[in-house]
Coordinates of C-alpha atoms and ligand atoms in Angstrom, one line a residue:
M27 CA 9.7 131.0 25.4
N28 CA 10.9 128.7 22.6
V29 CA 14.5 127.7 23.1
V30 CA 17.0 129.6 20.9
Y31 CA 20.3 128.1 19.5
N32 CA 23.0 130.9 18.3
F33 CA 25.3 129.6 15.8
S34 CA 27.1 133.0 15.4
A35 CA 30.9 132.9 14.9
G36 CA 31.6 135.5 17.5
P37 CA 30.4 137.1 19.9
A38 CA 29.2 133.7 20.4
M39 CA 27.3 131.6 22.7
I40 CA 28.3 131.7 26.7
P41 CA 27.0 128.8 28.4
K42 CA 23.5 129.5 30.1
D43 CA 24.8 128.5 33.6
V44 CA 27.3 131.2 33.3
L45 CA 24.8 134.0 32.3
Y46 CA 22.3 132.9 35.2
E47 CA 25.3 133.5 37.5
A48 CA 26.2 136.8 36.2
Q49 CA 22.7 138.1 36.2
K50 CA 22.7 137.0 40.1
D51 CA 25.8 138.7 40.9
L52 CA 25.0 141.7 38.5
R53 CA 23.6 144.4 40.9
N54 CA 24.8 142.7 44.3
W55 CA 28.3 140.5 44.1
K56 CA 28.1 138.1 46.8
K57 CA 25.9 140.4 49.0
S58 CA 28.3 143.2 48.9
N59 CA 25.5 145.8 47.0
F60 CA 28.1 146.6 44.7
S61 CA 28.2 145.7 40.8
I62 CA 31.5 144.0 40.0
M63 CA 31.2 146.6 37.0
E64 CA 31.6 149.6 39.2
I65 CA 34.5 148.7 41.5
S66 CA 38.1 149.4 41.1
H67 CA 40.3 147.0 39.2
R68 CA 42.8 147.5 42.0
S69 CA 40.5 146.8 44.7
E70 CA 41.3 143.5 46.7
T71 CA 37.9 142.2 45.4
F72 CA 38.6 142.5 41.8
I73 CA 42.3 141.4 42.2
Q74 CA 41.0 138.2 43.7
I75 CA 38.7 137.6 40.7
A76 CA 41.5 138.3 38.1
L77 CA 44.0 135.9 40.2
E78 CA 41.3 133.3 40.3
A79 CA 40.6 133.4 36.3
E80 CA 44.4 132.9 35.8
R81 CA 44.6 130.1 38.0
D82 CA 41.6 128.3 36.6
L83 CA 43.0 129.0 32.8
R84 CA 46.2 127.8 33.7
E85 CA 44.8 124.8 35.6
L86 CA 42.7 123.8 32.2
L87 CA 45.5 124.4 29.7
K88 CA 48.1 122.7 32.0
I89 CA 50.3 126.1 31.6
P90 CA 54.0 125.7 32.8
D91 CA 55.4 128.4 35.4
W92 CA 57.8 129.5 32.6
F93 CA 54.9 130.9 30.9
K94 CA 53.3 134.2 31.5
V95 CA 49.4 134.7 31.1
L96 CA 48.3 138.3 30.2
F97 CA 44.9 139.7 29.8
C98 CA 44.8 142.5 27.4
Q99 CA 42.6 144.5 25.0
G100 CA 42.7 145.2 21.3
G101 CA 41.4 141.7 20.4
A102 CA 43.1 139.4 18.0
R103 CA 43.7 141.9 15.4
G104 CA 45.5 144.0 18.2
Q105 CA 47.7 140.9 18.4
F106 CA 48.4 140.9 14.5
S107 CA 50.4 144.3 15.3
A108 CA 51.6 143.4 18.7
V109 CA 53.5 140.0 17.5
P110 CA 55.7 141.6 15.0
M111 CA 56.6 144.5 17.4
N112 CA 57.5 142.5 20.4
L113 CA 59.0 139.5 18.6
L114 CA 61.0 140.6 15.3
G115 CA 63.9 141.9 17.3
N116 CA 66.3 142.7 14.8
S117 CA 65.2 140.2 12.3
K118 CA 63.4 141.8 9.2
T119 CA 61.1 138.9 8.5
A120 CA 58.8 136.3 9.8
D121 CA 57.2 133.3 8.4
Y122 CA 53.2 133.8 8.1
I123 CA 51.4 130.3 7.3
N124 CA 48.7 131.2 5.0
S125 CA 45.7 128.6 5.6
G126 CA 42.7 131.1 5.0
Y127 CA 41.2 134.5 6.0
W128 CA 42.5 135.3 9.4
S129 CA 46.0 133.9 8.9
N130 CA 46.2 136.2 5.9
C131 CA 44.8 139.3 7.7
A132 CA 47.7 138.9 10.3
F133 CA 50.3 138.5 7.1
I134 CA 48.9 141.9 5.8
E135 CA 49.0 143.7 9.2
A136 CA 52.7 142.5 9.9
K137 CA 53.7 144.1 6.2
K138 CA 53.8 147.5 8.2
Y139 CA 56.4 146.3 10.5
C140 CA 58.8 143.9 8.4
T141 CA 58.7 141.9 5.2
P142 CA 57.1 138.9 6.2
K143 CA 56.9 135.8 4.0
S144 CA 53.4 134.5 3.4
I145 CA 53.7 130.4 3.1
L146 CA 50.7 129.2 1.4
I147 CA 49.4 125.9 2.7
R148 CA 46.0 125.6 1.2
K149 CA 45.5 123.2 -1.6
N150 CA 42.7 122.0 -3.8
D151 CA 43.4 118.6 -5.1
D152 CA 40.8 115.7 -5.7
K153 CA 38.1 118.4 -5.6
K154 CA 38.8 118.3 -1.6
E155 CA 40.1 121.2 0.1
S156 CA 42.8 120.6 2.3
L157 CA 46.1 121.8 4.1
L158 CA 49.6 121.2 3.9
S159 CA 50.9 119.2 6.9
I160 CA 53.1 120.5 9.1
N161 CA 56.2 118.7 8.2
Q162 CA 55.8 120.0 4.5
W163 CA 55.8 123.7 5.5
K164 CA 58.4 125.6 4.0
I165 CA 60.0 127.4 6.7
N166 CA 62.6 130.2 6.1
K167 CA 65.8 129.9 8.0
N168 CA 66.1 133.4 9.0
S169 CA 62.4 134.3 10.0
A170 CA 62.1 135.7 13.5
Y171 CA 59.2 133.7 14.3
I172 CA 56.2 131.2 12.4
H173 CA 53.0 132.6 12.8
Y174 CA 50.1 130.3 12.2
C175 CA 46.0 129.8 12.9
P176 CA 45.0 126.5 14.1
N177 CA 41.4 127.2 13.2
E178 CA 40.2 129.5 10.4
T179 CA 36.9 130.7 11.7
I180 CA 35.6 131.8 8.4
D181 CA 37.0 129.4 6.1
G182 CA 36.4 126.4 8.6
L183 CA 39.7 124.8 8.3
C184 CA 41.6 123.2 11.3
I185 CA 45.0 122.5 11.6
H186 CA 44.7 119.5 14.5
E187 CA 48.3 118.6 14.5
E188 CA 50.6 120.7 17.0
P189 CA 53.7 122.7 15.4
V190 CA 57.0 121.3 16.5
F191 CA 59.8 123.1 15.0
E192 CA 63.3 123.2 16.5
K193 CA 64.9 126.3 17.5
K194 CA 61.6 128.3 15.9
I195 CA 59.3 130.8 17.7
I196 CA 55.9 129.5 17.3
V197 CA 52.9 131.9 17.4
G198 CA 49.3 130.6 17.2
D199 CA 46.3 132.7 16.7
F200 CA 43.8 130.6 19.0
S201 CA 40.9 132.5 18.8
S202 CA 38.5 130.2 17.8
V203 CA 40.0 127.1 19.2
I204 CA 41.4 127.8 22.6
L205 CA 40.1 125.5 25.0
S206 CA 38.3 123.3 22.9
R207 CA 40.7 120.6 23.6
P208 CA 43.8 120.0 25.7
I209 CA 46.8 121.1 23.8
N210 CA 50.5 120.7 24.8
I211 CA 51.5 124.6 25.7
N212 CA 55.3 123.7 25.5
N213 CA 54.8 123.0 21.7
Y214 CA 54.3 126.8 21.7
D215 CA 56.2 130.1 22.3
L216 CA 53.2 132.6 22.0
I217 CA 49.4 131.8 22.2
Y218 CA 46.9 134.4 21.6
A219 CA 42.9 134.5 21.4
S220 CA 40.5 137.0 21.6
A221 CA 37.3 136.1 24.0
Q222 CA 34.3 136.5 22.0
K223 CA 34.3 133.0 20.2
N224 CA 35.3 130.2 22.5
I225 CA 35.5 131.9 25.9
G226 CA 33.2 134.9 27.0
P227 CA 32.1 138.1 26.0
A228 CA 34.1 140.6 23.5
G229 CA 36.5 143.0 25.1
I230 CA 39.3 140.7 26.6
T231 CA 42.3 139.3 24.7
I232 CA 44.3 136.1 26.4
I233 CA 48.3 135.9 25.7
I234 CA 50.1 132.8 26.8
I235 CA 53.7 134.0 26.4
R236 CA 57.0 132.1 27.3
E237 CA 58.7 134.3 29.9
N238 CA 61.8 134.8 28.0
L239 CA 60.1 136.4 25.3
L240 CA 59.0 139.3 27.1
K241 CA 61.8 141.6 26.5
H242 CA 62.1 142.0 23.1
S243 CA 59.8 144.6 22.1
S244 CA 60.9 147.2 19.5
N245 CA 60.8 150.8 21.3
I246 CA 58.0 152.3 18.9
T247 CA 55.6 149.5 20.6
P248 CA 52.4 151.4 21.9
S249 CA 52.8 150.4 25.8
I250 CA 49.6 148.9 25.9
L251 CA 50.8 146.3 23.5
D252 CA 54.1 145.9 25.0
Y253 CA 54.0 142.3 26.6
Q254 CA 56.8 143.1 29.0
K255 CA 54.9 146.4 30.3
I256 CA 51.6 144.4 30.4
S257 CA 53.3 141.7 32.4
E258 CA 55.3 143.9 34.9
N259 CA 51.7 145.5 35.8
N260 CA 50.1 142.2 36.1
S261 CA 47.9 143.0 33.2
M262 CA 46.7 146.4 34.7
F263 CA 49.0 148.9 33.1
N264 CA 45.8 150.5 31.6
T265 CA 42.1 149.8 33.1
P266 CA 41.2 146.2 32.0
P267 CA 37.8 145.2 30.8
T268 CA 36.7 144.3 34.2
F269 CA 33.4 142.7 33.5
S270 CA 34.7 140.5 30.4
W271 CA 37.9 139.5 32.6
Y272 CA 34.9 138.4 35.3
L273 CA 32.8 136.6 33.2
S274 CA 35.7 134.9 31.4
G275 CA 36.6 133.5 35.1
L276 CA 32.9 132.1 35.0
V277 CA 33.2 130.3 32.0
F278 CA 36.6 128.9 32.9
K279 CA 34.8 127.3 36.3
W280 CA 32.0 126.1 34.1
L281 CA 34.5 124.4 32.0
K282 CA 36.3 122.8 35.2
K283 CA 32.7 121.6 36.1
Q284 CA 32.3 119.9 32.8
G285 CA 35.2 117.9 33.6
G286 CA 38.0 120.1 32.0
L287 CA 39.3 120.1 28.5
K288 CA 39.4 116.2 27.9
E289 CA 35.7 116.1 28.2
I290 CA 35.2 119.2 26.4
E291 CA 37.0 117.7 23.4
K292 CA 34.8 114.8 23.6
S293 CA 31.7 116.7 23.2
N294 CA 33.0 119.1 20.5
Q295 CA 34.1 115.8 18.5
K296 CA 30.6 114.2 18.9
K297 CA 28.6 117.6 18.0
S298 CA 30.7 118.1 14.9
D299 CA 31.0 114.4 13.6
L300 CA 27.0 114.5 13.8
L301 CA 27.0 117.6 11.8
Y302 CA 29.3 116.5 9.2
K303 CA 27.8 113.2 9.0
K304 CA 24.5 114.8 8.2
I305 CA 26.3 116.9 5.3
D306 CA 28.1 114.2 3.8
A307 CA 25.0 111.8 3.8
S308 CA 23.2 114.3 1.6
D309 CA 23.2 115.5 -2.0
F310 CA 21.5 118.5 -0.8
Y311 CA 24.3 120.1 1.3
I312 CA 28.1 120.0 0.8
N313 CA 31.3 120.5 2.4
N314 CA 34.2 119.9 0.5
I315 CA 36.9 120.0 3.2
D316 CA 39.2 116.9 3.6
N317 CA 38.2 115.2 7.0
K318 CA 41.7 115.8 8.3
N319 CA 41.3 119.7 8.2
R320 CA 37.6 120.0 9.0
S321 CA 37.0 122.4 11.9
Q322 CA 35.0 121.1 14.9
M323 CA 34.3 124.5 15.8
N324 CA 33.1 126.4 12.4
V325 CA 31.1 123.9 10.5
V326 CA 30.7 125.4 6.9
F327 CA 28.6 124.2 4.4
N328 CA 26.7 125.1 1.4
L329 CA 23.3 124.4 -0.3
I330 CA 23.8 122.8 -3.8
N331 CA 20.8 125.1 -4.8
P332 CA 22.1 128.5 -3.5
K333 CA 18.8 129.9 -4.5
L334 CA 17.5 128.3 -1.4
N335 CA 20.0 130.1 0.9
A336 CA 17.7 132.8 1.8
I337 CA 14.7 130.9 2.7
F338 CA 16.9 128.2 4.7
L339 CA 18.2 130.8 6.8
K340 CA 14.6 132.4 7.4
E341 CA 12.9 129.0 8.0
A342 CA 16.0 128.2 10.4
S343 CA 15.8 131.4 12.3
K344 CA 11.8 130.9 12.9
L345 CA 12.7 128.0 14.7
G346 CA 15.5 129.6 16.9
L347 CA 18.2 128.4 14.8
N348 CA 19.9 131.7 14.4
Y349 CA 22.9 133.3 12.5
L350 CA 23.7 130.4 10.3
R351 CA 24.9 133.0 7.4
G352 CA 28.4 132.3 6.4
H353 CA 31.1 135.0 6.5
A354 CA 30.2 137.4 3.4
A355 CA 33.9 136.7 2.2
V356 CA 33.0 132.6 1.4
G357 CA 29.0 132.8 1.6
G358 CA 26.8 129.7 2.0
M359 CA 26.4 128.7 5.7
R360 CA 28.2 128.1 8.6
A361 CA 27.4 126.7 12.0
S362 CA 29.6 127.7 14.7
I363 CA 29.5 125.2 17.4
Y364 CA 31.9 126.2 20.2
N365 CA 32.1 125.0 23.8
A366 CA 28.8 126.5 24.9
M367 CA 26.5 124.9 22.0
P368 CA 24.9 122.2 23.6
L369 CA 24.4 118.9 21.7
E370 CA 20.7 119.7 21.5
G371 CA 21.3 122.8 19.5
V372 CA 23.2 120.6 16.9
R373 CA 20.6 117.5 17.2
S374 CA 17.8 120.8 16.5
L375 CA 19.9 122.0 13.3
I376 CA 20.2 118.7 12.0
E377 CA 16.5 117.8 12.3
F378 CA 15.7 121.2 10.8
M379 CA 18.3 120.4 7.7
S380 CA 16.5 117.1 7.1
Y381 CA 13.2 118.8 7.2
F382 CA 14.4 121.3 4.8
E383 CA 15.8 119.0 2.4
N384 CA 12.4 117.1 2.4
Q385 CA 10.7 120.3 1.8
Y386 CA 12.9 121.5 -1.2
G387 CA 14.9 119.0 -2.2
Ligands
PLP409 C1 37.6 136.5 15.1 C2 38.9 136.3 14.8 C3 39.8 137.1 14.6 C4 39.6 138.8 15.1 O1 39.5 138.9 16.3 P1 39.1 140.3 17.0 O2 38.9 140.2 18.4 O3 37.9 140.8 16.3 O4 40.2 141.1 16.2 C5 41.2 136.9 14.4 N1 41.6 135.4 14.2 C6 40.7 134.7 14.4 C7 41.2 133.3 14.1 C8 39.5 134.9 14.6 O5 38.4 133.9 14.8

């Protein structure tokens, strides 16, 4: 069978080694004669898996003790509601940094709970698309928190700097960038990420929250979105998605085996550099984003002649290069090259792009 590379933005590729291991375990977990999918989340076996996943995640991201790690459901969109419900306190407003599709969705959802301020940071001068750097963000004094999205999955825009604001609560939607590089957790108060981009299968959402923020939920907060409630119950207030949790744990072990986040960062840098270099060297493909805001995870590009889009996608998938179509909101192409995408996948894509350009350019 030919090798297939999946450039989907999410659910996205999972490392092959992890899939093989899960397959081996699927019916008969460590010679127990049962599947991990058919045992209680309260069993000793599963609790060990859950604890180990948390331990490995803490090690990878160097999460300090004063942060809690929660495993929840509801995806990142669930967090669009959970964040205001848990963090507004008596405040009536919060700052939403608007850098693209997903940060705007978070802003729209927050309007149900308060009067959020949308702070537009996207600019379009010199024909290059870029984002205002953090020291230019116009933060409001009375906002309860700042919400931002470091990697706009659909727009291919990334904020590489880390936010540092004195005495402000910083919330980051890390769904498509978590675990792609080391970060300093102490620069944040709350980080959330749904799993299906850079971790594992859909169904689980990871929350890293400063412990002193747990107790501020409004009393209409659904219990399953209440950080304090989730934390008190060790992320098992309701039945967690056990299989996603288990598989995410395998991905954490895989990451450790790759050498941790410093090594993964090097690999991600290399993959995205190669692809952008290809795009920039050609008059056939284009990406208009300023270098400083280009995403390493989601590389968007257009064919100068959009009439060729359909045939590009068709020929690519014939060669096993799948799901390169850009999100409907922006069109064009998007190659999502998360941690699990091997270098060979990116090389194959580049090779195909050159071939296609020669054929149709
Ligand atoms: C995919 C994505 C979301 C939505 O995630 P769901 O799990 O579908 O709710 C939100 N934010 C970002 C940055 C994403 O990439």
